[in-house]
Phi, psi and omega in degrees: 000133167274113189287161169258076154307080170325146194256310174303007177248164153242127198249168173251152169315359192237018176089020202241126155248175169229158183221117183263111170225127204069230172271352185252116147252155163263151157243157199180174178245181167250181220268310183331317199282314168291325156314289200316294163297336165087202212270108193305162180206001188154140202226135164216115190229197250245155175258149176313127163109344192279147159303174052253161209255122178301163185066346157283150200280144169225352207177171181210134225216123197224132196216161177318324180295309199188156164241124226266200118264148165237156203241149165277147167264329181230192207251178185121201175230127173298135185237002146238168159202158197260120194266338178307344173277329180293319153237022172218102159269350171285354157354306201268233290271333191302293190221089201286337179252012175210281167292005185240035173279169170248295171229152160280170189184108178293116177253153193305313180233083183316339174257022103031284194280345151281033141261332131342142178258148190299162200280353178248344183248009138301307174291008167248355193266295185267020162278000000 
């Protein structure tokens, strides 16, 4: 089965991607990650002004299947979060890269996100 890897993100091993612009990223999860998981049924992540840290649990993400975590890819504050998931979480499952994001995050550290992988050595990852 073929995933859709957006090539302009950077993902984490556990599937959380980030997309950077300027000092601000979105965060999300990937289509591998919403497949994986099955039909979403409830989301929960950080309030506007909350810290998180890469590679820390920031949230949770519950589906018909299972219930998941979610790790931040990068460190920082959050400064929006998609409040549109609270009553719609298949969101994430619809469009994982674009209306199924999650949080914005002012980041502490932009070089950060190269330690993440890249969108081919991510698609080797779930191939």
């Amino acid at each position: 089965m073929s995933f859709d890897v957006p090539d302009d993100r950077r993902y984490m091993e556990s599937h959380e991607w980030a997309s950077a612009d300027g000092d601000t990223a979105r965060v999300g999860i990937s289509d591998f990650a919403q497949d994986e998981l099955g039909d979403i049924v409830f989301v929960e992540f950080p309030d506007e002004g909350e810290e998180v840290a890469h590679d820390e649990q920031f949230g949770v993400v519950e589906s018909i299947k299972a219930v998941s975590d979610l790790y931040s890819p990068v460190s920082g504050t959050v400064t929006a979060t998609n409040d549109e998931l609270l009553d719609a979480p298949e969101l994430l499952n619809d469009d994982p890269y674009g209306e199924g994001w999650l949080v914005e995050v002012d980041l502490a550290d932009e070089d950060g996100l190269d330690e993440l992988l890249s969108a081919d050595d991510y698609r080797d990852q779930i191939e």
